[in-house]
Short mmCIF file of C-alpha atoms in Angstrom, two decimals:
data_model
loop_
_atom_site.label_atom_id
_atom_site.label_comp_id
_atom_site.label_asym_id
_atom_site.label_seq_id
_atom_site.Cartn_x
_atom_site.Cartn_y
_atom_site.Cartn_z
CA MET A 608 10.97 29.34 -3.78
CA ASN A 609 7.83 28.57 -2.01
CA ALA A 610 7.44 25.28 -0.07
CA PRO A 611 4.79 23.33 -1.53
CA CYS A 612 1.84 23.53 0.41
CA PRO A 613 0.50 20.29 2.32
CA LEU A 614 -2.70 20.71 1.52
CA ASP A 615 -1.78 19.46 -2.37
CA ASN A 616 -0.52 16.08 -0.39
CA ILE A 617 -3.99 15.59 0.75
CA ARG A 618 -6.31 13.09 -1.47
CA ILE A 619 -9.81 12.98 -1.10
CA VAL A 620 -11.13 9.40 -1.83
CA LEU A 621 -14.63 8.73 -2.79
CA SER A 622 -15.16 5.23 -2.71
CA HIS A 623 -18.30 3.18 -4.76
CA THR A 624 -20.04 6.67 -4.94
CA SER A 625 -23.80 6.33 -6.21
CA HIS A 626 -24.81 9.87 -6.96
CA PRO A 627 -22.71 12.01 -9.22
CA GLY A 628 -24.04 15.00 -7.76
CA ASN A 629 -22.21 14.41 -4.56
CA ILE A 630 -18.71 14.19 -6.66
CA GLY A 631 -19.36 17.71 -8.29
CA ALA A 632 -20.53 19.24 -4.98
CA ALA A 633 -17.74 17.42 -2.95
CA ALA A 634 -15.02 19.28 -5.94
CA ARG A 635 -16.48 22.35 -5.06
CA ALA A 636 -15.98 21.94 -1.07
CA MET A 637 -12.57 20.87 -2.11
CA LYS A 638 -11.12 24.32 -3.97
CA THR A 639 -13.27 26.63 -1.78
CA MET A 640 -10.91 25.32 0.67
CA GLY A 641 -7.92 24.74 -1.48
CA LEU A 642 -7.66 20.73 -2.03
CA SER A 643 -7.43 19.85 -5.22
CA ALA A 644 -6.60 15.87 -5.58
CA LEU A 645 -9.86 14.06 -6.00
CA TYR A 646 -9.56 10.11 -6.63
CA LEU A 647 -12.68 7.84 -7.03
CA ILE A 648 -13.28 4.18 -6.71
CA ASN A 649 -15.67 2.46 -8.82
CA PRO A 650 -18.07 5.08 -9.04
CA ARG A 651 -21.66 4.23 -10.20
CA LEU A 652 -21.60 7.23 -12.91
CA PHE A 653 -19.00 9.25 -14.04
CA PRO A 654 -18.32 11.50 -16.16
CA ASP A 655 -21.86 12.80 -15.54
CA ARG A 656 -23.74 15.77 -16.45
CA GLU A 657 -24.85 16.12 -12.88
CA ALA A 658 -21.46 16.14 -11.89
CA ASP A 659 -20.39 18.65 -13.80
CA ALA A 660 -23.46 20.93 -13.13
CA ARG A 661 -22.88 20.56 -9.39
CA ALA A 662 -19.07 21.39 -9.40
CA VAL A 663 -19.94 25.10 -10.65
CA SER A 664 -16.52 26.43 -10.99
CA ALA A 665 -14.39 23.38 -9.77
CA ARG A 666 -14.75 21.56 -13.06
CA ASP A 667 -11.00 21.84 -13.28
CA ILE A 668 -10.72 19.03 -10.05
CA LEU A 669 -13.45 16.87 -11.83
CA ASP A 670 -11.09 17.44 -15.18
CA LYS A 671 -8.13 15.98 -12.99
CA ILE A 672 -10.06 13.09 -11.27
CA LYS A 673 -8.38 9.90 -11.05
CA VAL A 674 -10.78 6.82 -11.62
CA CYS A 675 -9.33 3.86 -9.93
CA THR A 676 -10.98 0.41 -10.20
CA GLU A 677 -9.25 -0.56 -6.71
CA LEU A 678 -8.61 0.87 -3.53
CA ASP A 679 -4.83 -0.16 -3.10
CA GLU A 680 -4.41 2.07 -6.64
CA ALA A 681 -6.08 5.13 -5.08
CA LEU A 682 -4.15 4.95 -1.68
CA GLU A 683 -1.01 4.10 -3.50
CA ASN A 684 2.45 5.72 -2.22
CA THR A 685 0.43 7.61 0.77
CA VAL A 686 2.10 7.25 4.27
CA MET A 687 -1.21 8.08 5.99
CA VAL A 688 -4.83 6.95 5.34
CA ALA A 689 -7.56 8.13 7.50
CA ALA A 690 -11.08 6.53 7.39
CA MET A 691 -14.17 8.44 7.53
CA THR A 692 -16.74 6.84 9.54
CA ALA A 693 -19.20 7.34 12.40
CA ARG A 694 -19.98 3.61 12.81
CA PRO A 695 -18.57 2.06 16.03
CA ARG A 696 -15.98 -0.84 15.33
CA ASP A 697 -15.63 -3.76 17.66
CA LEU A 698 -11.51 -3.64 16.42
CA SER A 699 -11.01 0.25 16.37
CA HIS A 700 -8.05 2.12 15.07
CA ASP A 701 -7.23 5.21 17.10
CA VAL A 702 -10.31 7.65 16.60
CA PHE A 703 -9.61 11.46 16.14
CA ASN A 704 -12.48 13.91 15.56
CA ALA A 705 -12.47 15.99 12.68
CA ARG A 706 -10.24 18.73 14.04
CA GLN A 707 -7.96 16.39 15.67
CA GLY A 708 -8.00 14.18 12.47
CA ALA A 709 -7.11 17.43 10.18
CA ARG A 710 -3.96 18.13 12.40
CA GLU A 711 -2.51 14.26 12.44
CA LEU A 712 -3.04 14.32 8.66
CA LEU A 713 -1.18 17.67 8.25
CA ARG A 714 1.67 16.29 9.92
CA TYR A 715 2.49 13.70 7.76
CA ALA A 716 1.10 15.79 4.22
CA GLY A 717 3.87 18.32 4.83
CA GLN A 718 6.43 16.06 3.10
CA GLN A 719 4.44 12.99 1.50
CA PRO A 720 0.78 12.19 0.13
CA VAL A 721 -1.84 11.15 2.87
CA ALA A 722 -5.44 10.15 1.91
CA LEU A 723 -8.88 10.78 3.71
CA LEU A 724 -11.04 8.02 2.37
CA PHE A 725 -15.09 8.48 2.36
CA GLY A 726 -17.47 5.41 1.92
CA ALA A 727 -20.63 4.96 -0.23
CA GLU A 728 -23.61 7.25 0.68
CA THR A 729 -25.84 4.58 1.77
CA SER A 730 -23.39 2.01 3.45
CA GLY A 731 -20.11 3.64 4.50
CA LEU A 732 -17.11 2.26 4.33
CA THR A 733 -16.88 -1.60 4.71
CA THR A 734 -14.51 -3.21 7.43
CA ALA A 735 -11.77 -4.25 4.70
CA GLU A 736 -11.73 -0.78 3.49
CA VAL A 737 -10.99 0.52 7.04
CA ASN A 738 -8.44 -2.19 7.74
CA LYS A 739 -6.62 -0.48 5.00
CA CYS A 740 -6.38 2.72 6.98
CA GLN A 741 -3.99 3.97 10.16
CA ILE A 742 -6.56 6.00 11.76
CA ILE A 743 -10.20 6.73 12.03
CA ILE A 744 -11.81 10.33 11.66
CA HIS A 745 -15.35 10.91 12.79
CA ILE A 746 -17.59 14.38 12.60
CA PRO A 747 -18.84 14.80 16.06
CA ALA A 748 -22.65 15.62 14.78
CA ASN A 749 -25.69 15.56 16.87
CA PRO A 750 -26.42 11.78 18.03
CA GLU A 751 -29.98 12.07 17.38
CA PHE A 752 -29.18 12.81 13.83
CA SER A 753 -25.89 12.29 12.85
CA SER A 754 -26.29 11.38 9.15
CA LEU A 755 -24.36 13.69 6.96
CA ASN A 756 -24.27 14.13 3.36
CA LEU A 757 -21.25 13.24 1.34
CA ALA A 758 -20.36 16.65 0.28
CA SER A 759 -20.90 17.88 3.48
CA ALA A 760 -18.83 15.49 4.97
CA VAL A 761 -16.17 16.20 2.66
CA GLN A 762 -16.88 20.57 3.24
CA VAL A 763 -16.70 19.86 7.01
CA MET A 764 -13.11 18.01 6.75
CA ALA A 765 -11.60 20.72 3.83
CA TYR A 766 -12.67 23.31 6.30
CA GLU A 767 -10.69 21.70 9.37
CA LEU A 768 -7.77 20.88 6.95
CA ARG A 769 -7.79 24.24 6.10
CA MET A 770 -8.11 25.93 9.79
CA ALA A 771 -5.33 23.57 10.96
CA LEU A 772 -3.19 24.87 8.19
CA ILE A 773 -3.81 28.50 9.25
CA GLU A 774 -3.46 27.78 12.80
CA ASN A 775 0.03 26.23 12.05
CA GLU A 776 1.78 27.09 8.94
CA GLU A 777 4.67 25.23 9.48
CA PRO A 778 2.75 21.78 10.73
CA ALA A 779 5.49 19.14 12.71
CA SER A 780 6.32 16.43 10.28
CA PRO A 781 6.74 13.09 12.20
CA ILE A 782 9.76 11.67 13.48
CA GLY A 783 11.45 9.40 11.04
CA SER A 784 10.40 8.63 7.60
CA PRO A 785 6.69 7.19 7.51
CA VAL A 786 6.09 4.13 6.04
CA SER A 787 4.46 3.96 2.70
CA PHE A 788 1.26 2.38 2.05
CA ASN A 789 2.46 0.21 -0.95
CA ASP A 790 5.37 -1.09 1.53
CA LEU A 791 3.22 -1.61 4.68
CA GLU A 792 0.59 -3.85 2.42
CA LEU A 793 3.86 -6.26 1.19
CA PHE A 794 4.76 -6.49 5.21
CA TYR A 795 1.31 -7.58 5.82
CA ALA A 796 1.54 -10.18 3.09
CA HIS A 797 4.83 -11.22 4.31
CA LEU A 798 3.62 -11.63 7.88
CA GLU A 799 0.39 -13.26 6.82
CA GLN A 800 2.69 -15.89 4.70
CA ALA A 801 5.10 -16.48 7.25
CA MET A 802 2.11 -17.14 9.94
CA ILE A 803 0.84 -19.65 7.87
CA ALA A 804 4.44 -21.57 6.98
CA SER A 805 4.63 -21.73 10.62
CA ASN A 806 1.08 -22.86 11.33
CA PHE A 807 0.41 -20.24 13.33
CA LEU A 808 -2.53 -19.23 11.14
CA ASP A 809 -4.87 -21.49 9.44
CA PRO A 810 -6.04 -19.91 6.22
CA GLN A 811 -9.13 -21.90 6.23
CA LYS A 812 -10.10 -20.57 9.41
CA PRO A 813 -8.32 -16.96 9.78
CA LYS A 814 -10.82 -15.41 12.10
CA LEU A 815 -9.80 -12.01 13.13
CA LEU A 816 -6.45 -12.44 13.39
CA MET A 817 -5.36 -9.91 10.43
CA GLN A 818 -7.38 -7.85 11.41
CA ARG A 819 -6.02 -7.37 14.93
CA ILE A 820 -2.70 -7.20 13.20
CA ARG A 821 -3.34 -4.33 11.27
CA ARG A 822 -4.66 -2.25 14.14
CA LEU A 823 -1.92 -3.00 16.17
CA PHE A 824 0.23 -2.05 13.67
CA ALA A 825 -1.86 1.05 12.84
CA ARG A 826 -1.18 2.25 16.17
CA ALA A 827 2.30 2.23 15.77
CA ARG A 828 2.72 3.95 13.00
CA LEU A 829 5.43 2.41 11.47
CA GLU A 830 8.35 3.89 9.79
CA LYS A 831 9.96 2.56 6.84
CA GLU A 832 13.17 1.52 8.75
CA GLU A 833 11.14 -0.48 11.03
CA VAL A 834 9.35 -2.52 8.33
CA GLN A 835 12.76 -3.13 6.78
CA ILE A 836 14.03 -4.83 9.98
CA LEU A 837 10.50 -6.60 10.67
CA ARG A 838 10.59 -7.72 7.08
CA GLY A 839 14.43 -9.07 7.37
CA ILE A 840 13.34 -10.64 11.07
CA LEU A 841 10.57 -12.73 9.02
CA THR A 842 12.68 -13.79 5.92
CA ALA A 843 15.54 -14.96 8.58
CA LEU A 844 12.78 -16.97 10.38
CA GLY A 845 11.36 -18.26 7.01
CA LYS A 846 14.89 -19.87 6.07
CA ARG A 847 14.26 -22.08 9.60
CA TRP A 848 10.79 -23.28 8.56
#
């Protein structure tokens, strides 16, 4: 029995897409490279005839689209999320170019779902959306004209993912068991509650503390067992407050 293809574990997630044609074009771009899991977060228009027209022979991907109302729903059970953004960030995660980022995603996609998150056409990803990701991927375009159409950006990344798979038919799996998005979010909530209870964090004046903490642990690439240890420590300390 053939092992599942890592590309089957890669979700393309489009957040707040304005133009339905871009959804159809993204589906076509995905199918040409062997990707099939497309998730939408609050699209302005979908289903839509323009999406169907632009998808051409990839309407089967449109038929299987998962439309979500919240980002957390689209990222449920993933173990690695990459933010597609070219904008500089004051508190940046590890940044990869498209080729490096594709290889990094495939390391995790061999066993469990991963996601590639794209923002709205005009505004891109919000800071809150980027904070839900572990890494940032950018396409090294012409600095004098770096604006890529959404579907074109999906096509570039779909191509890089396929090439990364061809170059390494058996991508190296990460050491240990990576923590899921769900468990990581529970850990962040637990940590924030503990910091508030200990008066380390003022919820009325949080500043950028949680954003910095998310960046710190994103770089650490926490494993499932490590998160369990950290939550155990927080629980034990909580009994002393």
